[in-house]
mmCIF file of C-alpha atoms in Angstrom:
data_model
loop_
_atom_site.group_PDB
_atom_site.id
_atom_site.type_symbol
_atom_site.label_atom_id
_atom_site.label_comp_id
_atom_site.label_asym_id
_atom_site.label_seq_id
_atom_site.Cartn_x
_atom_site.Cartn_y
_atom_site.Cartn_z
ATOM 1 C CA MET A 81 -55.135 90.003 -15.897
ATOM 2 C CA THR A 82 -51.409 89.427 -15.590
ATOM 3 C CA ASP A 83 -49.941 87.341 -18.381
ATOM 4 C CA PRO A 84 -48.958 84.020 -16.707
ATOM 5 C CA VAL A 85 -45.751 83.948 -18.760
ATOM 6 C CA HIS A 86 -44.598 87.022 -16.836
ATOM 7 C CA LEU A 87 -45.442 85.688 -13.396
ATOM 8 C CA PRO A 88 -42.538 84.404 -11.294
ATOM 9 C CA LEU A 89 -42.055 81.043 -12.935
ATOM 10 C CA THR A 90 -42.852 78.864 -9.931
ATOM 11 C CA ALA A 91 -45.736 81.059 -8.792
ATOM 12 C CA LEU A 92 -49.107 79.431 -9.374
ATOM 13 C CA LYS A 93 -52.467 81.117 -9.740
ATOM 14 C CA ASP A 94 -55.101 80.190 -7.189
ATOM 15 C CA ASP A 95 -56.898 77.778 -9.519
ATOM 16 C CA GLU A 96 -53.599 76.110 -10.417
ATOM 17 C CA LYS A 97 -52.726 75.688 -6.732
ATOM 18 C CA MET A 98 -56.107 74.106 -6.061
ATOM 19 C CA PHE A 99 -55.728 71.753 -9.027
ATOM 20 C CA GLN A 100 -52.199 70.743 -8.054
ATOM 21 C CA LYS A 101 -53.276 70.062 -4.463
ATOM 22 C CA ALA A 102 -56.278 68.017 -5.615
ATOM 23 C CA VAL A 103 -54.078 65.809 -7.807
ATOM 24 C CA LEU A 104 -51.441 65.347 -5.105
ATOM 25 C CA ASP A 105 -54.092 64.492 -2.523
ATOM 26 C CA PHE A 106 -55.575 61.979 -4.959
ATOM 27 C CA ALA A 107 -52.146 60.444 -5.571
ATOM 28 C CA ARG A 108 -51.400 60.078 -1.872
ATOM 29 C CA GLN A 109 -54.788 58.586 -1.080
ATOM 30 C CA GLU A 110 -55.475 56.394 -4.109
ATOM 31 C CA ILE A 111 -52.089 55.588 -5.656
ATOM 32 C CA ALA A 112 -49.674 55.371 -2.732
ATOM 33 C CA PRO A 113 -51.217 52.182 -1.250
ATOM 34 C CA LEU A 114 -50.852 50.440 -4.637
ATOM 35 C CA VAL A 115 -47.316 51.457 -5.599
ATOM 36 C CA SER A 116 -45.390 48.476 -4.241
ATOM 37 C CA LYS A 117 -47.803 45.852 -5.541
ATOM 38 C CA MET A 118 -48.009 47.418 -9.005
ATOM 39 C CA ASP A 119 -44.214 47.606 -9.164
ATOM 40 C CA GLU A 120 -43.775 43.982 -8.096
ATOM 41 C CA THR A 121 -46.482 42.600 -10.408
ATOM 42 C CA GLU A 122 -45.650 44.960 -13.297
ATOM 43 C CA THR A 123 -49.303 45.836 -13.751
ATOM 44 C CA MET A 124 -51.364 48.997 -13.633
ATOM 45 C CA ASP A 125 -54.346 48.595 -11.333
ATOM 46 C CA LYS A 126 -57.540 48.653 -13.440
ATOM 47 C CA GLU A 127 -59.629 50.330 -10.785
ATOM 48 C CA LEU A 128 -56.980 53.022 -10.456
ATOM 49 C CA ILE A 129 -57.112 53.665 -14.197
ATOM 50 C CA GLN A 130 -60.856 54.230 -13.941
ATOM 51 C CA LYS A 131 -60.285 56.637 -11.055
ATOM 52 C CA LEU A 132 -57.822 58.589 -13.201
ATOM 53 C CA PHE A 133 -60.555 58.972 -15.802
ATOM 54 C CA ASP A 134 -63.121 59.897 -13.154
ATOM 55 C CA MET A 135 -60.765 62.621 -11.872
ATOM 56 C CA GLY A 136 -60.526 64.051 -15.382
ATOM 57 C CA LEU A 137 -56.784 63.428 -15.495
ATOM 58 C CA MET A 138 -56.881 61.491 -18.773
ATOM 59 C CA ALA A 139 -58.404 64.349 -20.770
ATOM 60 C CA ILE A 140 -57.049 67.523 -19.200
ATOM 61 C CA GLU A 141 -56.836 69.696 -22.329
ATOM 62 C CA THR A 142 -59.679 67.960 -24.148
ATOM 63 C CA PRO A 143 -62.623 70.377 -24.581
ATOM 64 C CA GLU A 144 -65.632 69.899 -22.363
ATOM 65 C CA SER A 145 -67.709 69.294 -25.499
ATOM 66 C CA HIS A 146 -65.691 66.094 -25.968
ATOM 67 C CA GLY A 147 -65.919 64.970 -22.359
ATOM 68 C CA GLY A 148 -62.671 66.528 -21.162
ATOM 69 C CA ALA A 149 -61.736 69.099 -18.540
ATOM 70 C CA GLY A 150 -61.095 71.871 -21.065
ATOM 71 C CA SER A 151 -58.025 72.960 -19.123
ATOM 72 C CA SER A 152 -54.508 74.055 -20.084
ATOM 73 C CA PHE A 153 -51.277 72.339 -21.069
ATOM 74 C CA PHE A 154 -49.750 73.857 -17.939
ATOM 75 C CA ASN A 155 -52.310 72.090 -15.763
ATOM 76 C CA ALA A 156 -51.470 68.830 -17.526
ATOM 77 C CA ILE A 157 -47.850 69.430 -16.542
ATOM 78 C CA LEU A 158 -48.862 70.106 -12.941
ATOM 79 C CA ALA A 159 -50.798 66.829 -12.870
ATOM 80 C CA ILE A 160 -47.898 64.837 -14.302
ATOM 81 C CA GLU A 161 -45.535 66.361 -11.742
ATOM 82 C CA ALA A 162 -47.870 65.693 -8.813
ATOM 83 C CA LEU A 163 -48.526 62.076 -9.799
ATOM 84 C CA ALA A 164 -44.812 61.398 -10.200
ATOM 85 C CA GLN A 165 -44.180 62.466 -6.607
ATOM 86 C CA VAL A 166 -46.000 59.281 -5.642
ATOM 87 C CA ASP A 167 -45.511 56.957 -8.641
ATOM 88 C CA PRO A 168 -43.759 57.884 -11.907
ATOM 89 C CA SER A 169 -45.375 54.837 -13.580
ATOM 90 C CA VAL A 170 -48.835 56.322 -13.182
ATOM 91 C CA SER A 171 -47.472 59.712 -14.170
ATOM 92 C CA VAL A 172 -46.228 58.491 -17.559
ATOM 93 C CA LEU A 173 -49.555 56.770 -18.271
ATOM 94 C CA VAL A 174 -51.273 60.129 -17.866
ATOM 95 C CA ASP A 175 -48.442 61.957 -19.655
ATOM 96 C CA VAL A 176 -48.646 59.939 -22.886
ATOM 97 C CA GLN A 177 -52.440 60.199 -22.925
ATOM 98 C CA ASN A 178 -52.395 63.988 -22.619
ATOM 99 C CA THR A 179 -49.211 65.461 -24.066
ATOM 100 C CA LEU A 180 -48.800 63.070 -26.976
ATOM 101 C CA VAL A 181 -51.991 61.354 -28.138
ATOM 102 C CA ALA A 182 -54.734 63.812 -27.167
ATOM 103 C CA ASN A 183 -52.563 66.746 -28.233
ATOM 104 C CA ALA A 184 -52.039 65.159 -31.646
ATOM 105 C CA PHE A 185 -55.794 64.875 -32.157
ATOM 106 C CA LEU A 186 -56.318 68.441 -30.960
ATOM 107 C CA ARG A 187 -53.740 69.812 -33.379
ATOM 108 C CA TRP A 188 -54.080 67.643 -36.463
ATOM 109 C CA GLY A 189 -57.277 65.625 -36.177
ATOM 110 C CA THR A 190 -60.240 66.183 -38.455
ATOM 111 C CA GLN A 191 -63.511 67.119 -36.832
ATOM 112 C CA ALA A 192 -64.709 63.546 -37.236
ATOM 113 C CA GLN A 193 -61.505 62.172 -35.664
ATOM 114 C CA ARG A 194 -61.731 64.557 -32.727
ATOM 115 C CA ASP A 195 -65.404 63.758 -32.245
ATOM 116 C CA ARG A 196 -64.685 60.044 -32.128
ATOM 117 C CA TYR A 197 -61.330 59.639 -30.451
ATOM 118 C CA LEU A 198 -61.220 62.512 -27.980
ATOM 119 C CA LYS A 199 -64.595 61.403 -26.680
ATOM 120 C CA LEU A 200 -63.393 57.813 -26.403
ATOM 121 C CA MET A 201 -60.344 59.030 -24.476
ATOM 122 C CA SER A 202 -62.444 60.872 -21.910
ATOM 123 C CA SER A 203 -64.227 59.337 -18.940
ATOM 124 C CA ALA A 204 -67.760 60.283 -19.903
ATOM 125 C CA LYS A 205 -67.563 58.881 -23.408
ATOM 126 C CA GLY A 206 -65.479 55.728 -23.217
ATOM 127 C CA GLY A 207 -62.478 55.781 -20.926
ATOM 128 C CA GLN A 208 -60.036 54.459 -23.529
ATOM 129 C CA ILE A 209 -56.268 54.860 -23.323
ATOM 130 C CA GLY A 210 -54.061 56.120 -26.136
ATOM 131 C CA SER A 211 -50.587 54.998 -27.167
ATOM 132 C CA TYR A 212 -47.896 56.620 -29.330
ATOM 133 C CA CYS A 213 -46.090 54.263 -31.719
ATOM 134 C CA LEU A 214 -42.907 55.631 -33.269
ATOM 135 C CA THR A 215 -39.863 53.625 -32.074
ATOM 136 C CA GLU A 216 -38.733 50.512 -33.962
ATOM 137 C CA PRO A 217 -35.904 47.979 -33.463
ATOM 138 C CA ASN A 218 -33.627 49.899 -35.828
ATOM 139 C CA SER A 219 -34.957 53.421 -35.383
ATOM 140 C CA GLY A 220 -34.653 54.943 -31.933
ATOM 141 C CA SER A 221 -32.946 58.333 -31.920
ATOM 142 C CA ASP A 222 -32.979 58.135 -35.730
ATOM 143 C CA ALA A 223 -36.766 58.004 -35.712
ATOM 144 C CA PHE A 224 -37.078 58.612 -39.432
ATOM 145 C CA ALA A 225 -35.254 55.382 -40.286
ATOM 146 C CA LEU A 226 -38.472 53.536 -39.469
ATOM 147 C CA ARG A 227 -39.333 50.493 -41.583
ATOM 148 C CA THR A 228 -43.032 50.062 -40.890
ATOM 149 C CA ARG A 229 -44.695 50.352 -44.280
ATOM 150 C CA ALA A 230 -48.095 51.520 -45.423
ATOM 151 C CA THR A 231 -49.634 50.641 -48.787
ATOM 152 C CA VAL A 232 -52.881 51.681 -50.406
ATOM 153 C CA ALA A 233 -55.432 48.913 -51.014
ATOM 154 C CA ALA A 234 -57.846 48.773 -53.944
ATOM 155 C CA ASP A 235 -60.701 50.113 -51.812
ATOM 156 C CA GLY A 236 -58.679 53.155 -50.744
ATOM 157 C CA SER A 237 -57.925 51.839 -47.251
ATOM 158 C CA TYR A 238 -54.371 51.287 -46.015
ATOM 159 C CA ARG A 239 -52.385 48.214 -45.017
ATOM 160 C CA LEU A 240 -49.666 48.514 -42.377
ATOM 161 C CA THR A 241 -46.820 46.023 -42.085
ATOM 162 C CA GLY A 242 -44.017 46.181 -39.548
ATOM 163 C CA LYS A 243 -43.102 46.270 -35.883
ATOM 164 C CA LYS A 244 -42.871 48.880 -33.168
ATOM 165 C CA VAL A 245 -40.986 48.422 -29.893
ATOM 166 C CA PHE A 246 -40.853 50.048 -26.447
ATOM 167 C CA ILE A 247 -44.411 51.334 -26.792
ATOM 168 C CA THR A 248 -45.760 52.880 -23.582
ATOM 169 C CA ASN A 249 -49.357 52.081 -22.541
ATOM 170 C CA ALA A 250 -49.499 49.322 -25.170
ATOM 171 C CA LYS A 251 -51.021 46.703 -22.871
ATOM 172 C CA GLU A 252 -53.875 48.935 -21.736
ATOM 173 C CA ALA A 253 -54.455 51.045 -24.846
ATOM 174 C CA ASP A 254 -57.255 50.834 -27.388
ATOM 175 C CA ILE A 255 -56.169 53.740 -29.614
ATOM 176 C CA PHE A 256 -52.730 53.821 -31.231
ATOM 177 C CA LEU A 257 -51.115 56.694 -33.094
ATOM 178 C CA VAL A 258 -48.841 54.898 -35.560
ATOM 179 C CA PHE A 259 -46.149 56.300 -37.863
ATOM 180 C CA ALA A 260 -45.481 54.381 -41.093
ATOM 181 C CA ASN A 261 -43.829 55.186 -44.411
ATOM 182 C CA LEU A 262 -46.261 55.338 -47.320
ATOM 183 C CA ASN A 263 -43.612 56.370 -49.850
ATOM 184 C CA PRO A 264 -40.202 54.987 -48.801
ATOM 185 C CA GLU A 265 -38.519 56.415 -51.893
ATOM 186 C CA GLN A 266 -39.251 59.882 -50.492
ATOM 187 C CA GLY A 267 -37.452 59.148 -47.240
ATOM 188 C CA TYR A 268 -38.853 60.903 -44.183
ATOM 189 C CA LYS A 269 -41.244 62.831 -46.427
ATOM 190 C CA GLY A 270 -43.120 59.592 -46.985
ATOM 191 C CA ILE A 271 -43.910 59.137 -43.293
ATOM 192 C CA THR A 272 -47.603 59.377 -42.504
ATOM 193 C CA ALA A 273 -49.498 59.173 -39.215
ATOM 194 C CA PHE A 274 -52.367 56.688 -38.847
ATOM 195 C CA VAL A 275 -54.936 56.117 -36.123
ATOM 196 C CA VAL A 276 -55.195 52.410 -35.387
ATOM 197 C CA GLU A 277 -57.698 50.762 -33.074
ATOM 198 C CA ARG A 278 -56.871 47.608 -31.161
ATOM 199 C CA SER A 279 -59.741 45.796 -32.896
ATOM 200 C CA PHE A 280 -58.388 46.416 -36.416
ATOM 201 C CA LYS A 281 -57.592 43.261 -38.361
ATOM 202 C CA GLY A 282 -53.857 42.532 -38.522
ATOM 203 C CA PHE A 283 -53.035 44.439 -35.328
ATOM 204 C CA SER A 284 -51.596 42.727 -32.255
ATOM 205 C CA VAL A 285 -49.655 43.514 -29.095
ATOM 206 C CA GLY A 286 -46.518 41.414 -28.734
ATOM 207 C CA LYS A 287 -43.963 40.872 -25.998
ATOM 208 C CA LYS A 288 -44.232 42.930 -22.827
ATOM 209 C CA GLU A 289 -40.831 44.111 -21.667
ATOM 210 C CA VAL A 290 -39.531 43.484 -18.131
ATOM 211 C CA LYS A 291 -37.924 46.743 -17.059
ATOM 212 C CA LEU A 292 -35.583 48.228 -14.473
ATOM 213 C CA GLY A 293 -37.987 50.994 -13.512
ATOM 214 C CA ILE A 294 -41.507 52.365 -14.115
ATOM 215 C CA ARG A 295 -42.479 48.704 -14.046
ATOM 216 C CA ALA A 296 -46.236 49.224 -13.644
ATOM 217 C CA SER A 297 -46.226 51.194 -16.895
ATOM 218 C CA SER A 298 -46.575 48.703 -19.738
ATOM 219 C CA THR A 299 -43.919 48.715 -22.471
ATOM 220 C CA CYS A 300 -44.638 46.316 -25.344
ATOM 221 C CA GLU A 301 -43.920 45.596 -28.961
ATOM 222 C CA ILE A 302 -46.671 46.222 -31.510
ATOM 223 C CA LEU A 303 -47.069 44.041 -34.605
ATOM 224 C CA PHE A 304 -48.755 44.973 -37.884
ATOM 225 C CA ASP A 305 -49.503 42.070 -40.192
ATOM 226 C CA ASP A 306 -51.220 43.659 -43.185
ATOM 227 C CA CYS A 307 -53.214 45.675 -40.667
ATOM 228 C CA VAL A 308 -56.314 47.215 -42.230
ATOM 229 C CA VAL A 309 -56.715 50.958 -41.572
ATOM 230 C CA PRO A 310 -59.654 52.937 -43.012
ATOM 231 C CA LYS A 311 -58.703 55.816 -45.312
ATOM 232 C CA GLU A 312 -60.335 58.322 -42.962
ATOM 233 C CA ASN A 313 -57.851 57.309 -40.245
ATOM 234 C CA VAL A 314 -54.921 59.231 -41.675
ATOM 235 C CA LEU A 315 -54.009 61.872 -39.095
ATOM 236 C CA GLY A 316 -52.990 65.145 -40.699
ATOM 237 C CA GLU A 317 -51.679 65.230 -44.251
ATOM 238 C CA ILE A 318 -50.206 62.303 -46.136
ATOM 239 C CA GLY A 319 -46.421 62.561 -46.001
ATOM 240 C CA LYS A 320 -46.467 64.979 -43.070
ATOM 241 C CA GLY A 321 -46.151 62.383 -40.329
ATOM 242 C CA TYR A 322 -42.594 63.533 -39.628
ATOM 243 C CA LYS A 323 -43.919 66.986 -38.742
ATOM 244 C CA ILE A 324 -46.512 65.503 -36.385
ATOM 245 C CA ALA A 325 -43.875 63.271 -34.775
ATOM 246 C CA ILE A 326 -41.373 66.085 -34.211
ATOM 247 C CA GLU A 327 -43.826 68.664 -32.952
ATOM 248 C CA THR A 328 -45.691 66.241 -30.713
ATOM 249 C CA LEU A 329 -42.446 65.057 -29.128
ATOM 250 C CA ASN A 330 -41.357 68.660 -28.567
ATOM 251 C CA GLU A 331 -44.441 69.103 -26.390
ATOM 252 C CA GLY A 332 -44.126 65.653 -24.858
ATOM 253 C CA ARG A 333 -40.623 66.396 -23.626
ATOM 254 C CA ILE A 334 -42.046 68.966 -21.248
ATOM 255 C CA GLY A 335 -44.227 66.179 -19.886
ATOM 256 C CA ILE A 336 -41.227 63.920 -19.294
ATOM 257 C CA ALA A 337 -39.424 66.830 -17.644
ATOM 258 C CA ALA A 338 -42.418 67.260 -15.326
ATOM 259 C CA GLN A 339 -42.361 63.545 -14.541
ATOM 260 C CA MET A 340 -38.694 63.747 -13.582
ATOM 261 C CA LEU A 341 -39.327 66.901 -11.543
ATOM 262 C CA GLY A 342 -42.077 65.164 -9.604
ATOM 263 C CA LEU A 343 -39.875 62.109 -9.071
ATOM 264 C CA ALA A 344 -37.086 64.282 -7.674
ATOM 265 C CA GLN A 345 -39.548 66.019 -5.357
ATOM 266 C CA GLY A 346 -40.885 62.664 -4.148
ATOM 267 C CA ALA A 347 -37.394 61.382 -3.371
ATOM 268 C CA PHE A 348 -36.539 64.659 -1.664
ATOM 269 C CA ASP A 349 -39.685 64.606 0.505
ATOM 270 C CA ALA A 350 -38.903 61.048 1.592
ATOM 271 C CA SER A 351 -35.359 62.123 2.466
ATOM 272 C CA LEU A 352 -36.507 65.080 4.545
ATOM 273 C CA LYS A 353 -38.775 62.818 6.559
ATOM 274 C CA TYR A 354 -36.033 60.271 7.097
ATOM 275 C CA VAL A 355 -33.207 62.629 8.102
ATOM 276 C CA ARG A 356 -35.474 64.370 10.604
ATOM 277 C CA GLU A 357 -36.470 61.076 12.242
ATOM 278 C CA ARG A 358 -33.198 59.132 12.030
ATOM 279 C CA GLU A 359 -30.930 59.577 15.024
ATOM 280 C CA GLN A 360 -27.224 58.832 15.253
ATOM 281 C CA PHE A 361 -24.799 59.800 18.051
ATOM 282 C CA GLY A 362 -27.788 60.969 20.084
ATOM 283 C CA LYS A 363 -29.253 63.467 17.635
ATOM 284 C CA SER A 364 -31.140 63.718 14.352
ATOM 285 C CA ILE A 365 -28.887 63.308 11.336
ATOM 286 C CA ALA A 366 -30.557 66.440 9.922
ATOM 287 C CA SER A 367 -28.413 68.386 12.403
ATOM 288 C CA PHE A 368 -25.170 67.223 10.759
ATOM 289 C CA GLN A 369 -23.600 69.773 8.469
ATOM 290 C CA GLY A 370 -22.725 67.228 5.789
ATOM 291 C CA VAL A 371 -26.355 66.130 5.544
ATOM 292 C CA GLN A 372 -27.470 69.750 5.439
ATOM 293 C CA PHE A 373 -25.143 70.393 2.513
ATOM 294 C CA GLN A 374 -26.746 67.525 0.602
ATOM 295 C CA ILE A 375 -30.284 68.680 1.437
ATOM 296 C CA GLY A 376 -29.427 72.218 0.356
ATOM 297 C CA GLN A 377 -28.037 71.044 -2.977
ATOM 298 C CA MET A 378 -31.045 68.795 -3.649
ATOM 299 C CA ALA A 379 -33.483 71.630 -2.900
ATOM 300 C CA THR A 380 -31.603 74.032 -5.165
ATOM 301 C CA ASP A 381 -31.450 71.602 -8.075
ATOM 302 C CA ILE A 382 -35.167 70.779 -7.793
ATOM 303 C CA GLU A 383 -36.088 74.465 -7.744
ATOM 304 C CA ALA A 384 -33.936 75.106 -10.820
ATOM 305 C CA ALA A 385 -35.579 72.201 -12.632
ATOM 306 C CA ARG A 386 -39.039 73.478 -11.669
ATOM 307 C CA LEU A 387 -38.208 76.903 -13.102
ATOM 308 C CA MET A 388 -37.213 75.331 -16.403
ATOM 309 C CA VAL A 389 -40.207 72.990 -16.625
ATOM 310 C CA TYR A 390 -42.776 75.636 -15.749
ATOM 311 C CA ASN A 391 -41.162 78.133 -18.093
ATOM 312 C CA ALA A 392 -41.348 75.727 -21.042
ATOM 313 C CA ALA A 393 -44.992 74.901 -20.256
ATOM 314 C CA ARG A 394 -45.960 78.571 -19.893
ATOM 315 C CA LEU A 395 -44.303 79.363 -23.215
ATOM 316 C CA LYS A 396 -46.172 76.528 -24.923
ATOM 317 C CA ASP A 397 -49.525 77.725 -23.589
ATOM 318 C CA ALA A 398 -48.713 81.278 -24.691
ATOM 319 C CA LYS A 399 -48.016 79.981 -28.231
ATOM 320 C CA MET A 400 -44.440 81.213 -28.018
ATOM 321 C CA GLU A 401 -41.324 79.382 -29.158
ATOM 322 C CA PHE A 402 -40.467 76.665 -26.659
ATOM 323 C CA VAL A 403 -38.479 73.906 -28.409
ATOM 324 C CA LYS A 404 -35.104 74.870 -26.944
ATOM 325 C CA GLU A 405 -36.618 75.402 -23.513
ATOM 326 C CA ALA A 406 -38.389 72.026 -23.655
ATOM 327 C CA ALA A 407 -35.128 70.266 -24.507
ATOM 328 C CA MET A 408 -33.328 72.101 -21.713
ATOM 329 C CA ALA A 409 -36.053 71.212 -19.230
ATOM 330 C CA LYS A 410 -36.010 67.524 -20.123
ATOM 331 C CA HIS A 411 -32.219 67.331 -20.088
ATOM 332 C CA PHE A 412 -31.829 69.109 -16.774
ATOM 333 C CA ALA A 413 -34.807 67.600 -14.954
ATOM 334 C CA SER A 414 -33.779 64.060 -15.883
ATOM 335 C CA LYS A 415 -30.284 64.728 -14.538
ATOM 336 C CA VAL A 416 -31.673 66.230 -11.344
ATOM 337 C CA ALA A 417 -34.039 63.283 -10.851
ATOM 338 C CA GLU A 418 -31.208 60.765 -11.081
ATOM 339 C CA ASP A 419 -28.900 62.800 -8.851
ATOM 340 C CA VAL A 420 -31.513 63.506 -6.187
ATOM 341 C CA ALA A 421 -32.731 59.903 -6.115
ATOM 342 C CA SER A 422 -29.143 58.714 -5.736
ATOM 343 C CA ILE A 423 -28.425 61.070 -2.831
ATOM 344 C CA ALA A 424 -31.739 60.052 -1.281
ATOM 345 C CA ILE A 425 -30.545 56.453 -1.111
ATOM 346 C CA GLU A 426 -27.262 57.533 0.466
ATOM 347 C CA LEU A 427 -29.070 59.602 3.081
ATOM 348 C CA HIS A 428 -31.180 56.567 3.968
ATOM 349 C CA GLY A 429 -28.060 54.441 4.359
ATOM 350 C CA GLY A 430 -28.755 50.733 4.221
ATOM 351 C CA TYR A 431 -32.496 51.373 4.414
ATOM 352 C CA GLY A 432 -32.325 53.183 1.097
ATOM 353 C CA PHE A 433 -31.249 49.972 -0.567
ATOM 354 C CA ILE A 434 -34.286 47.947 0.438
ATOM 355 C CA LYS A 435 -37.786 47.992 -0.992
ATOM 356 C CA GLU A 436 -39.478 48.827 2.303
ATOM 357 C CA PHE A 437 -38.463 52.449 1.709
ATOM 358 C CA PRO A 438 -39.573 54.348 -1.428
ATOM 359 C CA VAL A 439 -36.273 55.820 -2.560
ATOM 360 C CA GLU A 440 -34.872 52.696 -4.225
ATOM 361 C CA LYS A 441 -37.861 52.712 -6.594
ATOM 362 C CA PHE A 442 -37.449 56.406 -7.334
ATOM 363 C CA TYR A 443 -33.820 55.659 -8.246
ATOM 364 C CA ARG A 444 -34.826 52.844 -10.610
ATOM 365 C CA ASP A 445 -37.582 54.960 -12.143
ATOM 366 C CA ALA A 446 -35.273 57.927 -12.718
ATOM 367 C CA LYS A 447 -32.986 56.299 -15.278
ATOM 368 C CA ILE A 448 -35.547 56.261 -18.078
ATOM 369 C CA GLY A 449 -35.735 60.053 -18.018
ATOM 370 C CA LYS A 450 -32.443 60.303 -19.896
ATOM 371 C CA ILE A 451 -33.621 57.840 -22.533
ATOM 372 C CA TYR A 452 -37.221 58.058 -23.704
ATOM 373 C CA GLU A 453 -38.739 60.828 -25.816
ATOM 374 C CA GLY A 454 -35.231 61.784 -26.855
ATOM 375 C CA THR A 455 -31.969 60.804 -25.185
ATOM 376 C CA THR A 456 -29.783 63.294 -23.346
ATOM 377 C CA ASN A 457 -27.517 63.598 -26.367
ATOM 378 C CA MET A 458 -30.492 64.370 -28.608
ATOM 379 C CA GLN A 459 -31.618 67.101 -26.204
ATOM 380 C CA LEU A 460 -28.135 68.598 -26.143
ATOM 381 C CA GLN A 461 -28.015 68.544 -29.933
ATOM 382 C CA THR A 462 -31.373 70.316 -30.132
ATOM 383 C CA ILE A 463 -30.174 72.943 -27.656
ATOM 384 C CA ALA A 464 -26.879 73.461 -29.486
ATOM 385 C CA LYS A 465 -28.584 73.864 -32.849
ATOM 386 C CA ALA A 466 -30.899 76.492 -31.396
ATOM 387 C CA VAL A 467 -28.025 78.362 -29.786
ATOM 388 C CA LEU A 468 -25.810 78.178 -32.862
ATOM 389 C CA GLY A 469 -28.631 79.080 -35.215
#
């Protein structure tokens, strides 16, 4: 069988094409009618969440033995891209579940942790959502300046005290991957990862943020008031939380790149439809050379972004080095998403500025791509370090 890494990068195998089409069909049928309402009310439809579980989209890489689809990271990327063509808010819900939380359990979880939490995060065994808790008020790009503290209690359990902010999926989640410093005197080498359940004493979800874009995706603060965490809920090794955080985010950045790629494609598709139907001076505006130039540039940029995103995902699945490629993909795809969504509004004219048409939402949703899971400057720094050695 041909190694998928050596296929043309945007070429999909038959099973990948079928999967991608199934997800896109699902998004158009089940998500599209809900997009406007979810955006206006800033809520994720509960019945839709259950349908995401039923489709197997919340446990794509999770082994079948744990209730998942037992598929590839690349298929997770295809799903995130396809969902974002219709609603980036739903896409990031699925993204965090798969590329961050489930992947962390798959890579660093004990057998007991995988048995419990991966099953809970699959449809057949619980249908629970995961959340990734790293960012704090004073530690964004400088993630290792976090102040959430962990101490050891007399019974060997842990107590967490502190605050996390901008936490995706926080409103809906039941399982939280939390980074806290157990030994502050050791700096980042004291950071440890803990698995916290919503029901744990001392845990609470605080203020829900009102956002510019991806409004249906919940973004909340998380509070730990002497939160009790069992000793068996340390994920990975004590003091190695920084390694889990870095490596998980490296993978997650490909997910964000896929989200931005899908967003750009969604805005582009809406633009194609509009310019073909809109008439001015007695003919379709698609016949005007200036519009054709813009369409040509959008198509080229999207294809370039797709090459980068698929390449990074293929490399990850092949267990090859992908950190530089992931940073490049996120940086470029987020730029393309913002640029394409902006041109899409211009092509729609005044209609692009009103909520009746989808492109104004794509434009609002695009901005976050340059911010979360590593800002543009952080991606450029990662790329430069790799290039400079």
